[in-house]
mmCIF file of C-alpha atoms in Angstrom:
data_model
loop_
_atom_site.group_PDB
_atom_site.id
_atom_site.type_symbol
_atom_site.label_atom_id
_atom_site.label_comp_id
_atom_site.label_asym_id
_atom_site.label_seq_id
_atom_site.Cartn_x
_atom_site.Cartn_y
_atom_site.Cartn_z
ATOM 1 C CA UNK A 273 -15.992 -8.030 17.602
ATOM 2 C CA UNK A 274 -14.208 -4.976 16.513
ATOM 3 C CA UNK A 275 -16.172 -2.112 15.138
ATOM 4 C CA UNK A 276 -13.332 -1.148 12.175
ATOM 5 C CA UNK A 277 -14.600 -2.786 9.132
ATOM 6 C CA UNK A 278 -10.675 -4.108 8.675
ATOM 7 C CA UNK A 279 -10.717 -7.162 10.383
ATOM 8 C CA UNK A 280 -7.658 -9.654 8.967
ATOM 9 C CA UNK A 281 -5.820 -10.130 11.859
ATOM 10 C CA UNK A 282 -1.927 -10.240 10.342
ATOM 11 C CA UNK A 283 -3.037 -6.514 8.661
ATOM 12 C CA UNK A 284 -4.239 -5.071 12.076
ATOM 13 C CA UNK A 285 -0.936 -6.358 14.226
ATOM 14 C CA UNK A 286 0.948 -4.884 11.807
ATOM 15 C CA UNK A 287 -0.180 -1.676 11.660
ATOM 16 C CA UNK A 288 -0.702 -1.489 15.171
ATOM 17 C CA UNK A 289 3.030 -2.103 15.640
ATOM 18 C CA UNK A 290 3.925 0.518 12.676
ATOM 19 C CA UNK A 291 3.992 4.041 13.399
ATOM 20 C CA UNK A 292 4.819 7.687 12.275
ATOM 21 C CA UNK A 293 6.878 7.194 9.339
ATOM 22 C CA UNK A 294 6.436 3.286 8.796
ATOM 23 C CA UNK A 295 5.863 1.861 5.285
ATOM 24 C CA UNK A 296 3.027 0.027 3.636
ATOM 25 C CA UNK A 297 3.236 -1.405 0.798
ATOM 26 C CA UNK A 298 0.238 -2.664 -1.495
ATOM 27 C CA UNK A 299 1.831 -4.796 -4.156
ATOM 28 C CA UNK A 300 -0.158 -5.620 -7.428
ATOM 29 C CA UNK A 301 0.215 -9.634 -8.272
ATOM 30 C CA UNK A 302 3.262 -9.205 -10.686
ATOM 31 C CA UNK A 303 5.507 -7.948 -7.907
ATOM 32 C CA UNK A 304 8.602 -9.921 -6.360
ATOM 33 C CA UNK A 305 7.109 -9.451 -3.103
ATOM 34 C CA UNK A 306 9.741 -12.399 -1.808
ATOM 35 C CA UNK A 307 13.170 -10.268 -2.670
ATOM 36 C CA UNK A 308 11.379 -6.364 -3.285
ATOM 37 C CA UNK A 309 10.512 -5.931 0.303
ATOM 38 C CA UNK A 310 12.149 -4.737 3.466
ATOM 39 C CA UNK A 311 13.418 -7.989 5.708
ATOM 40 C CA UNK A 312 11.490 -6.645 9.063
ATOM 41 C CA UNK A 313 7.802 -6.341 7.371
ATOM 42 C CA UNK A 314 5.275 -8.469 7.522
ATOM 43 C CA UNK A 315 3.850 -10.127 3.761
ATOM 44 C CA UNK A 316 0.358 -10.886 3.961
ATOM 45 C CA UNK A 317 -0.984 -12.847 0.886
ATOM 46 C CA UNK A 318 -4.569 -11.734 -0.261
ATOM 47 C CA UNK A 319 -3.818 -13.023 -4.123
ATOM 48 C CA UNK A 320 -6.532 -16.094 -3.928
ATOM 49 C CA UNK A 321 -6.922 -16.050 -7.360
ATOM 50 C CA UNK A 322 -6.072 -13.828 -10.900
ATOM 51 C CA UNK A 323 -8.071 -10.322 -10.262
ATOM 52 C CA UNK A 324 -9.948 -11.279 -6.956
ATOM 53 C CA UNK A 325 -8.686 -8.528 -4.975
ATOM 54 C CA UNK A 326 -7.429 -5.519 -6.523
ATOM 55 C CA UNK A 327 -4.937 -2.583 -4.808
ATOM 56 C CA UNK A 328 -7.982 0.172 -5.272
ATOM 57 C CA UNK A 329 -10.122 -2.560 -2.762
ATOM 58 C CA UNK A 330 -7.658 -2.889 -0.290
ATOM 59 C CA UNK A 331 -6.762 0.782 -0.425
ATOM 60 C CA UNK A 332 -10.146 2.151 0.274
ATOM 61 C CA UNK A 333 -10.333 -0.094 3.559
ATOM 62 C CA UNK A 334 -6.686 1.179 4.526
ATOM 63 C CA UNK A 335 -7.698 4.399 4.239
ATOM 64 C CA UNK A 336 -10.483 4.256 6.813
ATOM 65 C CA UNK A 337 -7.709 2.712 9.210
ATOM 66 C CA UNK A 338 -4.841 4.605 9.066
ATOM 67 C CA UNK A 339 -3.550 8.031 8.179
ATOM 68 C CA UNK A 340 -1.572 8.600 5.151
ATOM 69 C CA UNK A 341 0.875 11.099 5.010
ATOM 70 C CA UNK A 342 2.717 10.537 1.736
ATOM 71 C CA UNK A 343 2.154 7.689 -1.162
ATOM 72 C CA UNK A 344 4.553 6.673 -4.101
ATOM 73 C CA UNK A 345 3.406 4.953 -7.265
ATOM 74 C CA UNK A 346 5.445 2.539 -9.713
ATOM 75 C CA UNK A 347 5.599 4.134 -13.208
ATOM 76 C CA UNK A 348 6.717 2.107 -16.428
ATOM 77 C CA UNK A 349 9.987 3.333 -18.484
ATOM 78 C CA UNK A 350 9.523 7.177 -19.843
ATOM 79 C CA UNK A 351 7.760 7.260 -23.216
ATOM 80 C CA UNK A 352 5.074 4.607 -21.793
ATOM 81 C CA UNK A 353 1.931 5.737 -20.508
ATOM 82 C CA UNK A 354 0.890 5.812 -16.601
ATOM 83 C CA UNK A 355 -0.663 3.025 -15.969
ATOM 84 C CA UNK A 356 -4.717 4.018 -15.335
ATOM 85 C CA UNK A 357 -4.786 2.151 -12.111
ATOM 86 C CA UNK A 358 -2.112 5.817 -10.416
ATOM 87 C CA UNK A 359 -5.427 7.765 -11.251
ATOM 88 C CA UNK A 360 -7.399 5.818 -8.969
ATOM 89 C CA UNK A 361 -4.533 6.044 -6.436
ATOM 90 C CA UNK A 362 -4.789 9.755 -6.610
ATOM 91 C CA UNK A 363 -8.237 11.007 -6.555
ATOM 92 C CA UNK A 364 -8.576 8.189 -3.152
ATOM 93 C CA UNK A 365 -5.448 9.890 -1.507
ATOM 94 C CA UNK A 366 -6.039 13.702 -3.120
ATOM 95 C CA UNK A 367 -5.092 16.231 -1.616
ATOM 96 C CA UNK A 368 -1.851 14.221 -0.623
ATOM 97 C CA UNK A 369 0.136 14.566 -3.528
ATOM 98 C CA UNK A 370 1.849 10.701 -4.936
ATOM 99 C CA UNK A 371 4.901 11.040 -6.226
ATOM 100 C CA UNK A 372 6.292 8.338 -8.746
ATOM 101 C CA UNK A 373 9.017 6.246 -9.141
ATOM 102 C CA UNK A 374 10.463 4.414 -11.463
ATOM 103 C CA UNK A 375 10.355 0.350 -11.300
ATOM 104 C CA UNK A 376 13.671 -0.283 -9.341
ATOM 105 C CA UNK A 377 13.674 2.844 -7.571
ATOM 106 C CA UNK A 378 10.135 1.747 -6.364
ATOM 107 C CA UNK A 379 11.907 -1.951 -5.481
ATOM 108 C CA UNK A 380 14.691 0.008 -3.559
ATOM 109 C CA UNK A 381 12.015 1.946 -1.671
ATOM 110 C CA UNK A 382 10.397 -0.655 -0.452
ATOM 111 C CA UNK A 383 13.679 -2.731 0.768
ATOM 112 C CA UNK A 384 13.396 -0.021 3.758
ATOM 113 C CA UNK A 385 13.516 -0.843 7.072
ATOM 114 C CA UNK A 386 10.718 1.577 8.053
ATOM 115 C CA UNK A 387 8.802 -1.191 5.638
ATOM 116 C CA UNK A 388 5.994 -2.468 8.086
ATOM 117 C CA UNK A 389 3.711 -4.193 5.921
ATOM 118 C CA UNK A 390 3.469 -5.470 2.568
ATOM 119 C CA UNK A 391 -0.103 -6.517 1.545
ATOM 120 C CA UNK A 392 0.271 -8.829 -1.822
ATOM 121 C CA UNK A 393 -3.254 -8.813 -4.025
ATOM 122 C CA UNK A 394 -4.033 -10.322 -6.732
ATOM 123 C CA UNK A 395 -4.557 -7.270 -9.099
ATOM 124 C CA UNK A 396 -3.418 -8.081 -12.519
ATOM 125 C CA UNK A 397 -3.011 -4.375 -13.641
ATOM 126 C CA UNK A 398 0.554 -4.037 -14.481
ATOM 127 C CA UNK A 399 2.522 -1.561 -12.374
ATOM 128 C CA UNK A 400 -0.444 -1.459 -10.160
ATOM 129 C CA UNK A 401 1.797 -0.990 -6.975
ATOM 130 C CA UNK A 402 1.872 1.479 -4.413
ATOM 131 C CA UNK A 403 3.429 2.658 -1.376
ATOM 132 C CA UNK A 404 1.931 4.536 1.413
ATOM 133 C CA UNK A 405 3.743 6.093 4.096
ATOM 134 C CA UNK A 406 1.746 6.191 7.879
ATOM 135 C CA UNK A 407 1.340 9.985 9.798
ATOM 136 C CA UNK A 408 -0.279 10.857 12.585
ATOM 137 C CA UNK A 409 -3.922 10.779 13.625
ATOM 138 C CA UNK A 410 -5.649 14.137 14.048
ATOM 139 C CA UNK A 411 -6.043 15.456 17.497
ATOM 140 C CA UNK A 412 -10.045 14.838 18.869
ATOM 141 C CA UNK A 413 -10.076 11.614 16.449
ATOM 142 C CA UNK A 414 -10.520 9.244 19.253
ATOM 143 C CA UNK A 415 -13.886 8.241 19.877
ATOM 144 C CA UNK A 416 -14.652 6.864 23.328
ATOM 145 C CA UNK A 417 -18.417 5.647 24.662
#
C-alpha cells in the first residue's frame, strides 16, 4: 500500500513519467477533452456523474503530490465575469501567480506536447478548467525510514 493519499493508478504512472516542465491538465466536464488535448498525454476519466468530482477536489490531492511551478486558468470573453471557481484556483496555488487565458488560447495550450496528463471531472462550473505546469521538488523533501 502506498502511503500518498493519491492512489488511482493511471494518475500516478503519469506523473511519474512527467517531469520538469510537463503539463497537467484538470478539465471541468464541458471541455472537449477528445480534440483540446495534446496527442502524447494520458486522459483519465473521473466524470462518474454531473458534479461528483469537482477540479478544486482533485486539485487539493495534486497538490500534495506534485510541485507546481506555474498554473493557467480559462477565462470567458472580456466584459464577462471570472468565473468564481479561478478564486479557488488561486488562494490553493498562492503565492504562484495563475495567469489566464482566453478559451482557445487555453485549447491551444493544452494541444502541447509537454501535455502529460489530462484528468477529466465532472465539475459542472463553466470554464472551470485549469492547467498546471510540474517544477521541481525542494532539496531535503525526500523522506526515507
Amino acid at each position: 500500500m502506498l502511503l500518498t493519499e493519491l492512489l488511482h493508478p493511471g494518475i500516478l504512472e503519469s506523473l511519474a513519467g512527467a517531469g520538469h516542465g510537463s503539463r497537467v491538465l484538470l478539465a471541468d466536464g464541458h471541455y472537449p477533452a477528445s480534440t483540446a488535448t495534446g496527442e502524447r498525454a494520458r486522459t483519465v476519466h473521473l466524470n462518474l456523474a454531473p458534479g461528483l468530482l469537482d477540479v478544486t477536489t482533485v486539485l487539493d490531492v495534486l497538490l500534495r503530490a506534485l510541485p507546481a511551478e506555474a498554473a493557467h486558468v480559462m477565462v470567458p470573453p472580456e466584459g464577462e465575469p471570472e468565473p468564481p471557481a479561478n478564486a479557488e484556483y488561486r488562494s490553493m496555488l498562492a503565492p504562484l501567480p495563475v495567469d489566464t487565458l482566453g478559451r482557445f488560447e487555453f485549447y491551444d495550450a493544452a494541444r502541447s506536447p509537454d501535455l502529460a496528463l489530462t484528468i477529466v471531472t465532472a465539475d459542472t462550473r463553466t470554464y472551470a478548467n485549469l492547467l498546471l505546469t510540474i517544477g521541481v521538488r525542494a532539496e531535503g523533501t525526500l523522506t526515507t525510514r
